[in-house]
Coordinates of C-alpha atoms in Angstrom, one line a residue:
M253 CA -214.7 -134.7 -138.2
S254 CA -216.3 -136.6 -141.0
K255 CA -217.6 -133.6 -142.7
T256 CA -214.5 -131.4 -142.9
S257 CA -215.7 -129.6 -145.9
D258 CA -218.2 -127.7 -143.7
L259 CA -215.7 -126.7 -141.0
V260 CA -213.0 -124.5 -140.6
V261 CA -209.8 -126.4 -139.5
F262 CA -208.3 -125.5 -136.3
P263 CA -205.3 -126.9 -134.4
S264 CA -206.2 -129.9 -132.8
R265 CA -205.8 -130.8 -129.1
A266 CA -204.3 -134.1 -128.2
S267 CA -206.7 -136.8 -128.3
E268 CA -206.6 -140.7 -127.5
P269 CA -208.8 -143.8 -127.7
F270 CA -211.1 -144.9 -125.1
P271 CA -209.0 -147.0 -122.4
Q272 CA -209.4 -150.6 -122.5
D273 CA -210.7 -150.6 -118.8
G274 CA -212.2 -147.2 -119.0
R275 CA -215.4 -146.2 -117.3
R276 CA -218.4 -144.5 -119.0
L277 CA -221.0 -142.4 -117.7
L278 CA -224.6 -142.1 -119.1
I279 CA -226.8 -139.1 -118.3
Y280 CA -230.1 -139.8 -119.9
V281 CA -232.8 -137.3 -120.1
V282 CA -236.6 -138.3 -120.0
Y283 CA -239.9 -136.3 -120.3
D284 CA -243.2 -137.9 -119.9
V285 CA -246.5 -135.7 -120.1
R286 CA -248.1 -138.1 -117.7
G287 CA -245.1 -138.4 -115.4
D288 CA -244.7 -142.3 -116.4
V289 CA -242.1 -144.1 -118.1
E290 CA -242.7 -145.8 -121.4
D291 CA -241.4 -149.4 -121.4
Y292 CA -238.8 -148.8 -124.5
I293 CA -236.8 -146.6 -121.9
P294 CA -235.9 -149.3 -119.2
Y295 CA -235.4 -151.7 -122.2
A296 CA -232.9 -149.4 -123.7
L297 CA -231.2 -148.6 -120.3
R298 CA -230.8 -152.5 -119.5
E299 CA -229.1 -152.8 -122.8
L300 CA -226.8 -149.9 -122.2
R301 CA -225.9 -151.3 -118.8
V302 CA -223.1 -153.7 -120.0
H303 CA -221.3 -150.7 -121.6
V304 CA -221.7 -147.9 -118.8
A305 CA -220.5 -147.9 -115.2
H306 CA -223.0 -145.4 -113.9
I307 CA -226.6 -144.3 -115.2
L308 CA -228.0 -140.9 -114.2
V309 CA -231.5 -140.4 -115.4
V310 CA -232.6 -136.9 -115.3
V311 CA -236.4 -136.3 -115.6
N312 CA -237.7 -133.1 -116.8
G313 CA -241.0 -132.9 -114.7
T314 CA -242.4 -135.0 -111.9
L315 CA -242.6 -138.8 -111.9
T316 CA -245.4 -141.0 -110.8
A317 CA -245.1 -144.0 -108.8
R318 CA -245.4 -146.1 -111.9
G319 CA -242.4 -144.1 -113.4
R320 CA -240.2 -144.5 -110.5
A321 CA -240.7 -148.1 -110.4
A322 CA -239.8 -148.5 -114.0
L323 CA -236.5 -146.7 -113.6
A324 CA -235.7 -148.2 -110.2
P325 CA -234.0 -151.4 -111.6
V326 CA -232.2 -149.7 -114.4
A327 CA -230.9 -146.4 -113.1
D328 CA -228.2 -145.5 -110.5
E329 CA -229.6 -142.3 -109.9
V330 CA -232.9 -140.5 -110.6
L331 CA -232.8 -136.6 -110.8
E332 CA -236.2 -134.8 -111.0
R333 CA -236.3 -131.3 -111.9
E334 CA -238.4 -128.5 -113.3
N335 CA -239.5 -129.1 -116.8
R336 CA -237.4 -126.3 -118.4
G337 CA -235.1 -125.9 -121.2
F338 CA -235.8 -129.2 -122.9
D339 CA -233.4 -132.0 -123.0
I340 CA -230.5 -129.7 -123.2
W341 CA -230.9 -128.1 -119.9
G342 CA -231.7 -131.6 -118.6
Y343 CA -228.0 -132.5 -119.7
K344 CA -226.7 -129.6 -117.8
A345 CA -228.7 -130.4 -114.7
G346 CA -227.1 -133.8 -114.7
L347 CA -223.6 -132.4 -115.2
D348 CA -224.1 -129.9 -112.2
H349 CA -225.5 -132.7 -110.2
L350 CA -222.5 -135.0 -110.8
G351 CA -219.9 -131.9 -110.2
E352 CA -216.3 -132.9 -109.6
S353 CA -217.2 -136.6 -109.5
I354 CA -217.3 -136.6 -113.1
A355 CA -213.7 -137.0 -113.4
E356 CA -214.0 -140.6 -112.1
Y357 CA -215.1 -141.4 -115.8
D358 CA -213.4 -141.6 -119.1
E359 CA -216.3 -140.8 -121.2
V360 CA -219.9 -139.2 -120.7
I361 CA -222.7 -139.9 -122.9
L362 CA -225.5 -137.3 -123.2
A363 CA -228.6 -139.2 -124.4
N364 CA -232.3 -138.5 -124.5
D365 CA -235.6 -140.5 -125.0
T366 CA -236.4 -139.6 -128.5
W367 CA -235.1 -143.0 -129.8
F368 CA -236.2 -146.6 -129.8
G369 CA -233.3 -149.1 -129.3
P370 CA -231.0 -151.0 -129.6
I371 CA -232.4 -152.4 -132.7
N372 CA -228.9 -153.6 -133.4
P373 CA -226.4 -154.2 -130.7
F374 CA -224.7 -151.5 -129.2
G375 CA -221.5 -153.4 -128.7
P376 CA -220.0 -153.0 -132.2
V377 CA -220.5 -149.2 -132.1
F378 CA -218.6 -148.8 -128.8
D379 CA -215.9 -151.0 -130.4
Q380 CA -215.7 -148.9 -133.4
M381 CA -215.7 -145.7 -131.6
D382 CA -213.4 -146.8 -128.7
G383 CA -210.6 -147.4 -131.0
Q384 CA -210.6 -143.8 -132.4
S385 CA -208.3 -141.0 -131.2
L386 CA -210.9 -138.3 -130.8
H387 CA -212.6 -136.0 -128.1
F388 CA -216.3 -136.3 -128.7
W389 CA -218.6 -138.4 -131.0
G390 CA -222.3 -138.7 -132.0
M391 CA -224.4 -141.3 -133.2
T392 CA -225.6 -139.7 -136.5
D393 CA -225.2 -136.3 -137.8
H394 CA -227.2 -133.4 -139.9
A395 CA -225.8 -131.7 -143.0
R396 CA -225.1 -127.9 -143.1
V397 CA -228.2 -126.0 -144.2
E398 CA -228.1 -122.5 -145.7
P399 CA -230.2 -120.5 -144.9
H400 CA -230.7 -121.5 -141.6
P401 CA -234.2 -123.1 -141.5
F402 CA -235.1 -121.8 -138.0
T403 CA -233.6 -118.3 -138.6
Q404 CA -233.8 -117.7 -142.3
T405 CA -230.5 -116.1 -142.1
G406 CA -227.0 -117.3 -142.1
Y407 CA -226.6 -121.1 -142.0
L408 CA -227.3 -124.1 -139.9
P409 CA -223.9 -125.6 -139.3
Y410 CA -223.0 -129.2 -140.0
H411 CA -223.4 -131.0 -136.6
L412 CA -223.6 -134.1 -134.6
Q413 CA -227.3 -134.8 -133.4
S414 CA -227.9 -133.9 -129.8
Y415 CA -230.0 -137.0 -128.9
W416 CA -226.6 -138.8 -128.4
I417 CA -223.4 -137.2 -128.0
A418 CA -220.2 -138.7 -126.0
A419 CA -217.4 -136.8 -124.8
R420 CA -214.0 -137.9 -123.7
K421 CA -212.3 -137.1 -120.4
S422 CA -209.8 -134.6 -122.0
M423 CA -212.9 -132.7 -123.3
F424 CA -215.3 -132.7 -120.4
L425 CA -212.7 -131.8 -117.8
S426 CA -211.6 -128.8 -120.1
D427 CA -212.2 -125.2 -119.3
T428 CA -214.0 -124.8 -122.7
W429 CA -216.7 -127.5 -121.6
R430 CA -217.3 -126.0 -118.2
A431 CA -217.7 -122.6 -119.8
Y432 CA -220.1 -123.7 -122.6
W433 CA -222.5 -125.5 -119.8
R434 CA -222.1 -122.6 -117.4
D435 CA -223.0 -119.9 -120.0
L436 CA -225.8 -122.1 -121.8
P437 CA -228.6 -119.8 -122.9
E438 CA -232.3 -120.1 -121.9
M439 CA -234.4 -122.3 -124.2
N440 CA -238.0 -121.9 -124.2
S441 CA -238.6 -123.5 -127.6
Y442 CA -237.7 -126.4 -129.9
S443 CA -236.2 -123.9 -132.1
D444 CA -234.2 -122.6 -129.3
A445 CA -233.0 -125.8 -128.6
V446 CA -231.6 -126.1 -132.2
V447 CA -230.4 -122.7 -132.7
K448 CA -228.9 -122.4 -129.2
H449 CA -227.4 -125.9 -128.9
E450 CA -227.8 -128.5 -131.4
G451 CA -226.8 -126.7 -134.3
V452 CA -223.7 -124.8 -132.5
F453 CA -222.3 -127.5 -130.3
T454 CA -220.3 -129.4 -132.8
E455 CA -218.8 -126.1 -134.4
H456 CA -218.2 -124.6 -131.4
F457 CA -216.0 -127.3 -129.9
S458 CA -214.4 -128.0 -133.3
D459 CA -213.5 -124.4 -133.5
A460 CA -211.8 -124.9 -130.2
G461 CA -209.6 -127.6 -131.4
F462 CA -211.3 -130.7 -130.2
I463 CA -211.8 -133.6 -132.7
G464 CA -215.4 -134.9 -133.2
E465 CA -216.5 -138.0 -135.2
V466 CA -219.8 -139.7 -136.1
A467 CA -220.6 -143.4 -135.9
F468 CA -223.0 -143.4 -138.9
P469 CA -222.4 -140.5 -141.0
I470 CA -224.6 -139.0 -143.8
V471 CA -224.3 -140.7 -147.1
T472 CA -226.6 -138.4 -149.3
E473 CA -226.2 -134.9 -149.9
T474 CA -229.8 -134.3 -148.3
A475 CA -230.3 -131.3 -146.2
E476 CA -233.2 -133.1 -144.4
N477 CA -233.0 -134.8 -140.9
Y478 CA -231.1 -137.9 -141.9
P479 CA -232.2 -140.2 -139.1
V480 CA -235.8 -139.4 -140.0
L481 CA -235.9 -139.7 -143.7
Y482 CA -233.3 -142.5 -143.9
A483 CA -234.1 -144.3 -140.6
R484 CA -234.3 -147.8 -142.6
Q485 CA -230.8 -147.2 -144.2
L486 CA -229.4 -146.6 -140.9
L487 CA -230.6 -149.5 -139.2
E488 CA -229.5 -151.7 -142.2
A489 CA -225.9 -150.0 -141.6
G490 CA -226.1 -151.3 -138.0
C491 CA -227.2 -148.3 -136.4
P492 CA -228.6 -149.2 -132.8
T493 CA -231.0 -146.2 -132.3
L494 CA -234.1 -145.6 -134.3
K495 CA -235.7 -142.0 -134.0
R496 CA -239.2 -141.6 -132.8
R497 CA -239.8 -138.8 -135.1
P498 CA -240.8 -140.9 -138.3
F499 CA -243.8 -142.0 -136.6
F500 CA -245.1 -138.6 -135.4
Q501 CA -244.1 -136.6 -138.5
W502 CA -246.8 -135.0 -140.5
P503 CA -247.6 -138.0 -142.8
A504 CA -248.0 -135.7 -145.9
H505 CA -244.5 -134.6 -145.3
L506 CA -243.1 -138.2 -145.2
D507 CA -245.7 -139.1 -148.3
R508 CA -243.8 -136.3 -150.4
L509 CA -240.5 -137.9 -149.8
A510 CA -241.6 -141.6 -149.9
V511 CA -240.7 -142.5 -146.3
I512 CA -242.4 -145.8 -145.6
G513 CA -242.6 -146.6 -142.0
R514 CA -243.6 -150.0 -142.2
W515 CA -240.6 -150.9 -144.1
T516 CA -238.5 -149.4 -141.3
L517 CA -240.5 -151.4 -138.6
D518 CA -239.9 -154.5 -140.9
V519 CA -236.1 -154.0 -140.5
A520 CA -236.4 -153.4 -136.8
E521 CA -238.7 -156.4 -136.4
K522 CA -236.2 -158.8 -138.3
S523 CA -233.3 -157.3 -135.9
G524 CA -235.2 -158.8 -133.0
Y525 CA -236.4 -155.5 -131.6
P526 CA -239.8 -155.9 -129.8
L527 CA -242.2 -153.8 -131.8
E528 CA -244.7 -153.9 -129.0
L529 CA -242.4 -151.3 -127.4
I530 CA -242.9 -148.9 -130.4
Y531 CA -246.6 -149.5 -130.6
Q532 CA -247.2 -148.8 -127.0
D533 CA -245.3 -145.6 -127.0
L534 CA -247.0 -144.4 -130.4
A535 CA -250.6 -145.4 -128.8
R536 CA -250.2 -143.2 -125.7
N537 CA -248.3 -140.3 -127.0
V538 CA -249.0 -139.6 -130.9
Q539 CA -252.2 -138.8 -132.5
P540 CA -253.9 -142.1 -133.7
R541 CA -254.6 -141.1 -137.2
V542 CA -251.0 -139.8 -137.6
Y543 CA -249.3 -143.0 -136.6
N544 CA -251.9 -145.1 -138.3
A545 CA -250.6 -143.3 -141.5
D546 CA -246.9 -143.1 -140.7
A547 CA -246.6 -146.7 -139.4
A548 CA -249.0 -147.8 -142.2
M549 CA -251.2 -149.6 -139.7
L550 CA -253.9 -150.8 -142.2
S551 CA -253.9 -154.6 -142.5
V552 CA -255.5 -155.8 -145.8
L553 CA -256.0 -159.5 -145.1
P554 CA -256.6 -162.6 -147.3
E555 CA -259.5 -164.7 -147.5
Q556 CA -257.5 -168.0 -146.8
D557 CA -256.4 -168.5 -143.4
V558 CA -252.7 -168.0 -143.2
S559 CA -251.8 -167.0 -139.8
Y560 CA -254.6 -168.4 -137.1
D561 CA -253.1 -170.6 -134.4
S562 CA -255.8 -173.0 -133.5
S563 CA -253.8 -174.5 -130.4
A564 CA -254.0 -170.9 -128.8
P565 CA -257.7 -169.9 -129.0
L566 CA -258.8 -166.7 -127.7
R567 CA -261.9 -166.8 -125.5
T568 CA -264.4 -164.8 -127.6
V569 CA -267.8 -163.1 -126.8
V570 CA -270.1 -161.5 -129.5
L571 CA -272.2 -158.6 -128.2
A572 CA -274.8 -158.0 -130.7
H573 CA -277.3 -155.1 -130.3
I574 CA -280.4 -156.1 -132.7
F575 CA -282.9 -153.4 -133.0
Y576 CA -284.2 -154.8 -136.2
A577 CA -285.1 -158.4 -135.3
E578 CA -285.5 -159.4 -139.1
M579 CA -281.5 -159.0 -139.4
T580 CA -280.8 -161.6 -136.8
D581 CA -280.0 -164.3 -139.2
E582 CA -277.5 -161.9 -141.2
M583 CA -275.8 -161.0 -138.0
L584 CA -275.7 -164.6 -136.7
D585 CA -274.1 -165.5 -139.9
R586 CA -271.5 -163.2 -139.6
A587 CA -270.7 -164.2 -136.1
E588 CA -270.2 -167.8 -137.4
M589 CA -267.2 -166.6 -139.3
L590 CA -265.3 -166.6 -136.2
P591 CA -262.8 -169.4 -135.8
G592 CA -263.4 -171.8 -132.7
D593 CA -266.1 -171.4 -130.1
Y594 CA -267.6 -168.1 -128.9
D595 CA -270.4 -166.9 -126.4
L596 CA -273.1 -164.7 -127.8
V597 CA -275.1 -161.9 -125.9
V598 CA -277.7 -160.1 -127.7
T599 CA -279.3 -157.0 -126.6
T600 CA -282.5 -155.5 -127.8
A601 CA -285.2 -153.2 -127.2
D602 CA -288.4 -155.2 -125.9
E603 CA -289.6 -158.5 -125.1
E604 CA -291.4 -158.9 -128.4
K605 CA -288.1 -158.3 -130.5
A606 CA -286.1 -160.6 -127.9
A607 CA -288.8 -163.4 -128.5
A608 CA -288.4 -163.4 -132.2
I609 CA -284.7 -163.4 -131.9
R610 CA -284.6 -166.1 -129.4
Q611 CA -286.6 -168.1 -131.9
V612 CA -284.1 -167.6 -134.6
I613 CA -281.1 -168.5 -132.2
A614 CA -282.9 -171.7 -131.1
G615 CA -283.1 -172.9 -134.8
R616 CA -279.4 -172.5 -135.4
R617 CA -276.5 -174.7 -134.4
R618 CA -274.6 -172.8 -131.7
R619 CA -270.7 -173.1 -130.8
G620 CA -271.0 -171.5 -127.3
K621 CA -273.6 -170.1 -124.8
S622 CA -276.2 -167.5 -126.0
E623 CA -278.3 -165.0 -124.0
V624 CA -280.8 -162.3 -125.2
R625 CA -281.4 -159.4 -122.8
V626 CA -283.9 -156.5 -123.0
V627 CA -282.2 -153.2 -122.3
A628 CA -283.7 -151.0 -119.7
S629 CA -283.8 -148.0 -122.2
N630 CA -282.9 -147.6 -125.9
N631 CA -281.2 -144.3 -125.0
G632 CA -277.7 -144.4 -126.6
R633 CA -279.0 -147.4 -128.7
D634 CA -275.9 -149.8 -129.5
Q635 CA -273.6 -147.7 -127.4
G636 CA -275.9 -147.7 -124.2
A637 CA -276.6 -151.3 -124.6
F638 CA -272.8 -152.3 -124.8
L639 CA -271.4 -149.9 -121.9
I640 CA -274.5 -150.4 -119.7
D641 CA -276.4 -153.5 -120.1
C642 CA -273.2 -155.5 -121.2
R643 CA -271.0 -153.9 -118.5
D644 CA -270.7 -157.2 -116.5
V645 CA -269.7 -159.2 -119.4
L646 CA -267.0 -156.9 -120.5
L647 CA -265.6 -156.5 -116.9
D648 CA -266.2 -159.9 -115.5
G649 CA -266.7 -162.3 -118.3
G650 CA -263.0 -163.5 -118.5
Y651 CA -262.9 -162.9 -122.2
D652 CA -260.0 -162.3 -124.4
L653 CA -261.9 -160.7 -127.3
V654 CA -265.1 -158.9 -127.8
V655 CA -266.7 -158.4 -131.1
K656 CA -269.2 -155.6 -131.1
I657 CA -271.7 -155.6 -133.8
H658 CA -275.3 -154.2 -134.3
S659 CA -278.3 -154.3 -136.7
K660 CA -277.4 -151.4 -138.9
K661 CA -279.8 -149.9 -141.5
T662 CA -279.0 -146.1 -141.6
P663 CA -282.6 -145.2 -142.4
Q664 CA -281.7 -141.6 -142.7
D665 CA -279.8 -142.1 -145.8
I666 CA -280.6 -143.1 -149.3
F667 CA -280.7 -147.0 -149.9
H668 CA -277.3 -147.5 -151.5
V669 CA -275.7 -145.3 -148.9
G670 CA -277.1 -147.2 -146.0
R671 CA -276.6 -150.6 -147.7
H672 CA -273.1 -149.8 -148.4
F673 CA -272.3 -148.7 -144.9
R674 CA -273.7 -151.8 -143.4
R675 CA -271.7 -153.9 -145.8
Q676 CA -268.6 -151.9 -145.2
Q677 CA -268.8 -152.7 -141.6
F678 CA -269.7 -156.6 -141.7
L679 CA -267.5 -157.5 -144.6
N680 CA -264.2 -155.9 -143.4
L681 CA -264.8 -157.4 -139.8
L682 CA -266.4 -160.8 -140.4
N683 CA -266.1 -161.4 -144.2
S684 CA -265.4 -165.2 -144.2
P685 CA -263.9 -167.9 -142.2
G686 CA -260.5 -167.5 -143.4
Y687 CA -260.4 -163.8 -143.4
T688 CA -261.9 -163.6 -139.9
A689 CA -259.4 -166.3 -138.8
N690 CA -256.6 -163.9 -139.9
V691 CA -258.2 -161.0 -138.1
V692 CA -258.2 -162.8 -134.7
A693 CA -254.8 -164.0 -135.4
L694 CA -253.6 -160.3 -135.4
F695 CA -254.6 -160.5 -131.7
Q696 CA -252.7 -163.7 -131.1
Q697 CA -249.6 -162.2 -132.7
E698 CA -249.6 -158.9 -131.2
P699 CA -250.3 -158.8 -127.3
G700 CA -250.5 -155.1 -127.3
L701 CA -253.1 -154.8 -130.2
G702 CA -256.2 -153.3 -128.5
I703 CA -258.7 -152.9 -131.3
V704 CA -259.4 -153.3 -135.1
Y705 CA -262.1 -152.0 -137.2
P706 CA -262.7 -151.0 -140.7
P707 CA -261.0 -147.7 -142.3
M708 CA -263.1 -144.5 -142.1
I709 CA -266.0 -144.8 -144.5
H710 CA -265.7 -142.4 -147.4
L711 CA -267.9 -143.9 -150.1
G712 CA -271.2 -142.2 -150.0
H713 CA -270.5 -140.2 -147.0
P714 CA -268.6 -136.8 -146.7
T715 CA -266.5 -137.7 -143.9
L716 CA -263.0 -137.0 -145.2
G717 CA -261.8 -133.8 -143.5
H718 CA -265.1 -133.4 -141.5
S719 CA -265.6 -136.4 -139.4
W720 CA -265.0 -134.8 -136.0
W721 CA -268.2 -132.6 -136.9
S722 CA -269.5 -131.0 -133.8
N723 CA -268.0 -133.7 -131.6
K724 CA -264.6 -132.6 -130.8
H725 CA -265.3 -130.2 -127.8
G726 CA -267.5 -132.7 -126.1
F727 CA -264.8 -135.3 -126.8
Y728 CA -262.0 -133.3 -125.2
E729 CA -264.2 -132.8 -122.1
R730 CA -265.0 -136.5 -121.8
C731 CA -261.3 -137.3 -122.2
K732 CA -260.5 -134.9 -119.3
Q733 CA -263.2 -136.7 -117.2
L734 CA -261.8 -140.0 -118.0
G735 CA -258.2 -139.3 -117.9
I736 CA -257.4 -139.8 -121.3
R737 CA -254.3 -137.8 -122.3
V738 CA -253.7 -139.2 -125.8
P739 CA -253.4 -136.4 -128.3
L740 CA -256.4 -135.6 -130.4
D741 CA -256.1 -135.7 -134.3
D742 CA -256.7 -132.3 -135.6
I743 CA -258.8 -133.0 -138.6
S744 CA -260.6 -136.4 -138.3
P745 CA -260.3 -138.8 -135.5
L746 CA -259.2 -142.5 -136.0
A747 CA -262.3 -144.1 -134.8
P748 CA -264.8 -147.2 -135.7
F749 CA -267.4 -145.0 -137.6
G750 CA -270.3 -147.2 -137.7
S751 CA -269.4 -148.4 -134.0
M752 CA -268.7 -152.0 -134.9
Y753 CA -265.2 -153.4 -133.9
I754 CA -263.4 -156.5 -132.5
A755 CA -261.4 -155.4 -129.2
R756 CA -259.7 -156.7 -126.2
P757 CA -262.1 -156.0 -123.1
A758 CA -258.8 -154.8 -121.3
A759 CA -258.3 -152.2 -124.0
L760 CA -261.9 -150.8 -123.3
R761 CA -261.4 -150.6 -119.8
I762 CA -261.6 -146.7 -119.3
L763 CA -264.7 -146.6 -121.1
V764 CA -266.4 -149.7 -119.4
E765 CA -265.4 -148.9 -115.8
H766 CA -267.0 -145.6 -115.8
E767 CA -270.8 -146.1 -114.7
W768 CA -272.6 -144.7 -117.4
T769 CA -276.5 -144.1 -117.2
Y770 CA -279.2 -144.0 -119.8
D771 CA -279.9 -140.5 -118.8
D772 CA -276.3 -139.6 -119.8
F773 CA -277.1 -140.4 -123.4
G774 CA -280.6 -138.8 -123.4
G775 CA -283.4 -139.6 -125.7
S776 CA -284.0 -139.9 -129.5
E777 CA -283.4 -136.2 -129.7
A778 CA -279.9 -136.4 -128.3
Y779 CA -278.9 -139.1 -130.8
Q780 CA -277.0 -136.4 -133.0
D781 CA -273.6 -134.7 -133.3
G782 CA -272.5 -133.5 -130.0
G783 CA -274.5 -136.2 -128.1
L784 CA -272.9 -138.7 -125.9
A785 CA -273.4 -141.7 -128.3
H786 CA -271.5 -139.8 -131.2
I787 CA -268.8 -138.8 -128.9
L788 CA -268.3 -142.3 -127.7
E789 CA -268.2 -143.8 -131.0
R790 CA -265.1 -141.8 -131.7
M791 CA -263.4 -142.8 -128.5
P792 CA -262.4 -146.3 -128.4
S793 CA -258.9 -145.9 -130.0
Y794 CA -258.0 -143.1 -127.6
A795 CA -259.2 -144.9 -124.6
A796 CA -257.4 -148.1 -125.8
G797 CA -254.1 -145.9 -126.3
E798 CA -254.1 -144.3 -122.9
L799 CA -253.7 -147.9 -121.6
G800 CA -250.9 -148.5 -124.1
Y801 CA -253.0 -150.7 -126.6
H802 CA -252.4 -149.7 -130.2
T803 CA -255.2 -149.8 -133.0
R804 CA -255.2 -151.4 -136.6
T805 CA -257.7 -150.9 -139.2
I806 CA -258.4 -153.8 -141.5
A807 CA -259.8 -154.4 -144.9
N808 CA -260.6 -157.3 -147.2
A809 CA -259.0 -157.1 -150.6
E810 CA -262.3 -156.6 -152.6
Y811 CA -263.4 -153.7 -150.4
F812 CA -260.0 -152.1 -150.3
A813 CA -259.7 -152.2 -154.2
M814 CA -263.1 -150.4 -154.3
S815 CA -262.2 -147.9 -151.6
H816 CA -258.8 -147.2 -153.1
T817 CA -259.8 -146.6 -156.6
A818 CA -262.6 -144.3 -155.5
L819 CA -260.2 -142.4 -153.0
D820 CA -257.6 -142.0 -155.8
Y821 CA -260.0 -140.5 -158.2
K822 CA -261.4 -138.0 -155.7
L823 CA -257.8 -136.9 -154.5
D824 CA -256.9 -136.7 -158.4
Q825 CA -260.0 -134.5 -158.9
M826 CA -259.5 -132.2 -155.8
S827 CA -255.6 -131.8 -156.8
E828 CA -256.3 -130.8 -160.4
T829 CA -256.4 -127.0 -159.8
I830 CA -253.4 -126.7 -157.5
P831 CA -249.9 -127.1 -158.5
G832 CA -247.4 -128.8 -156.4
A833 CA -247.2 -132.2 -154.2
T834 CA -250.0 -133.1 -151.9
M835 CA -248.3 -131.4 -148.8
D836 CA -248.2 -128.0 -150.9
Q837 CA -251.8 -128.4 -152.0
I838 CA -252.8 -128.8 -148.4
G839 CA -250.8 -125.8 -147.3
V840 CA -252.6 -123.6 -149.8
L841 CA -256.1 -124.8 -149.2
R842 CA -255.6 -124.5 -145.4
D843 CA -254.4 -120.8 -145.9
L844 CA -257.7 -120.3 -148.0
G845 CA -259.8 -121.9 -145.4
Y846 CA -258.3 -119.9 -142.4
M847 CA -258.8 -116.7 -144.3
G848 CA -262.7 -117.0 -144.9
A849 CA -264.7 -116.6 -147.9
G850 CA -264.6 -112.8 -147.7
N851 CA -260.8 -112.4 -148.2
M852 CA -260.4 -113.5 -151.8
S853 CA -257.9 -110.7 -152.8
D854 CA -255.6 -111.5 -149.9
F855 CA -255.6 -115.1 -150.8
V856 CA -255.1 -114.6 -154.6
R857 CA -252.0 -112.3 -153.6
M858 CA -250.7 -115.1 -151.3
Y859 CA -251.4 -117.8 -154.0
M860 CA -249.8 -116.0 -156.7
H861 CA -246.9 -115.2 -154.5
R862 CA -246.4 -118.9 -154.1
H863 CA -247.0 -119.9 -157.7
R864 CA -246.6 -117.2 -160.0
P865 CA -247.3 -118.0 -163.6
D866 CA -245.0 -116.8 -166.4
D867 CA -247.6 -115.0 -168.4
E868 CA -250.6 -112.8 -167.9
Q869 CA -253.1 -115.4 -169.7
A870 CA -251.9 -117.9 -167.0
I871 CA -252.4 -115.3 -164.1
E872 CA -256.1 -114.5 -165.4
T873 CA -256.7 -118.6 -165.5
W874 CA -255.5 -118.8 -161.6
Y875 CA -257.7 -115.9 -160.8
Q876 CA -260.7 -117.7 -162.4
R877 CA -260.0 -121.0 -160.5
A878 CA -259.4 -119.4 -157.2
E879 CA -262.7 -117.5 -157.7
R880 CA -264.5 -120.9 -158.3
V881 CA -262.9 -122.3 -155.3
R882 CA -264.0 -119.4 -153.1
V883 CA -267.6 -119.8 -154.2
I884 CA -267.6 -123.5 -153.6
L885 CA -266.2 -122.9 -150.1
A886 CA -268.9 -120.2 -149.4
R887 CA -271.5 -122.6 -150.2
L888 CA -269.9 -125.6 -148.0
R889 CA -270.0 -123.2 -144.9
R890 CA -273.8 -122.8 -145.1
P891 CA -275.6 -125.5 -142.7
R892 CA -276.6 -128.6 -144.5
S893 CA -278.0 -131.8 -143.2
W894 CA -276.2 -134.0 -145.7
L895 CA -273.0 -132.5 -144.7
R896 CA -273.3 -133.7 -141.1
R897 CA -274.1 -137.3 -142.0
A898 CA -271.5 -139.6 -140.9
R899 CA -273.3 -142.7 -139.3

């Protein structure tokens, strides 16, 4: 075993290399909340086929027809079982299913679906491990940790990670192996899976005299999860597997450790792995704001065209809802930034506005067809016009891209705030011909890209930490109605605030196919948080994600400079009174927020326990600062109209 310093050495059993003509068995465990099978799984199994004689896929749960169709070409057998005991009991079910027939094989691989790959070829890994005399081996390992992070007592042993463990015949035909799986304890939580299996498997069999090895050993003394924190380094060393966890881990934790997901994806892409398989899985199964941060899905684009392919144009339609007819020229100027021809469909509230808009359009040179429609009702404003009056365009128009814009004035805000919001939308979507060409090029380069829009506005608006407002419950109910099962973000949704974006109509199909009515939206009194219009404003990325389309946020360099410097200063000011890294500060503030304004003494005791100063004067200072925070939070809990404005 590579980490002999962590193990007690027992007499070894006889071991041997993998036979030259040996037969290898793969038991691969899948869990999918929908019963589907994500595309990265058949891809991995196809690549493994050349190295294994038999593939048994064990499904924790029930497959849909789509899931069965995905596995049929790549699996020799598919076993569906009750979703119980996590992947560990899935392995046991596979072993029990095979019974004595397992003796036909020289090695069995127990693997699950928690990794993408192969990023690098499997062949060199099998060649490396086949030549070694051993009983079992793993792809990666985990250092010994003391105290045990899950039990806070004893230690977590050094171990091979359970997402990929291979055992040779002399081990899996032994009485020790049979007894281990026969007596496997129940596992009702992720913690159980680590404490009762992953953390003890390696030590248990090493203590019994079996020899284990690891293909890609730890090269640091870190006690953290090596394949998560050092994914890029593992790929550069030739590891074929990329764990999914770096792309759904709490971003504040990865930030603390400077784990940059985009750099990991760059290595995977250079190795030839299709990133669309990763993006599709993340879009369907990870909170959108989390993967947007973990994978750094913000694109800051230049003003010069550096990527658009004019030989492969995308058929584009601009859907512009113009309530303020005096903004027609400004909006058409923005649409003219698009590369190539495009069609234009304008919706407006009445015939008088329509006549004024048609007159402006008639005086301009056009690069495609144009049409002005008068909506049946202004209920829902731009949302109603888009989903009801333009439904035919989105469903049957044959367009590759739709550009959704509207005449935004935000009259409820003070002048500078409203002007900034409008500019934030237009300049980050349609800033210049070169910039906009680069935006469209993103869709040319990424077939699974569903929608792009500016980052969440924060200059002039108190959106940070609040932008679900009172919409989350209604959002959840609408998702159930529409069949959207993408996990909801906890704090703020990833959404096109301002409701302007560029998207593939196919990515919006769930929203567009539903037959909305103007009565659903209600009148002007319903245009507020909790109303349908504000719920739907937050929904495009989740609807697109359900269909496997991912989201990018986009910004031009000038706006990004303004946004980042303001955000940097605000975060610095918020962090001043609380010690520690950002993830620690978030923990303290969440504890304070959950306790409520009335439990200051409890909060101070908790706070002082975590961050105990060295002298009495420092203690007094922390009490004073904590009291200031309590007063501020008490004020913020009072209903304030300005705190609810996010449009």
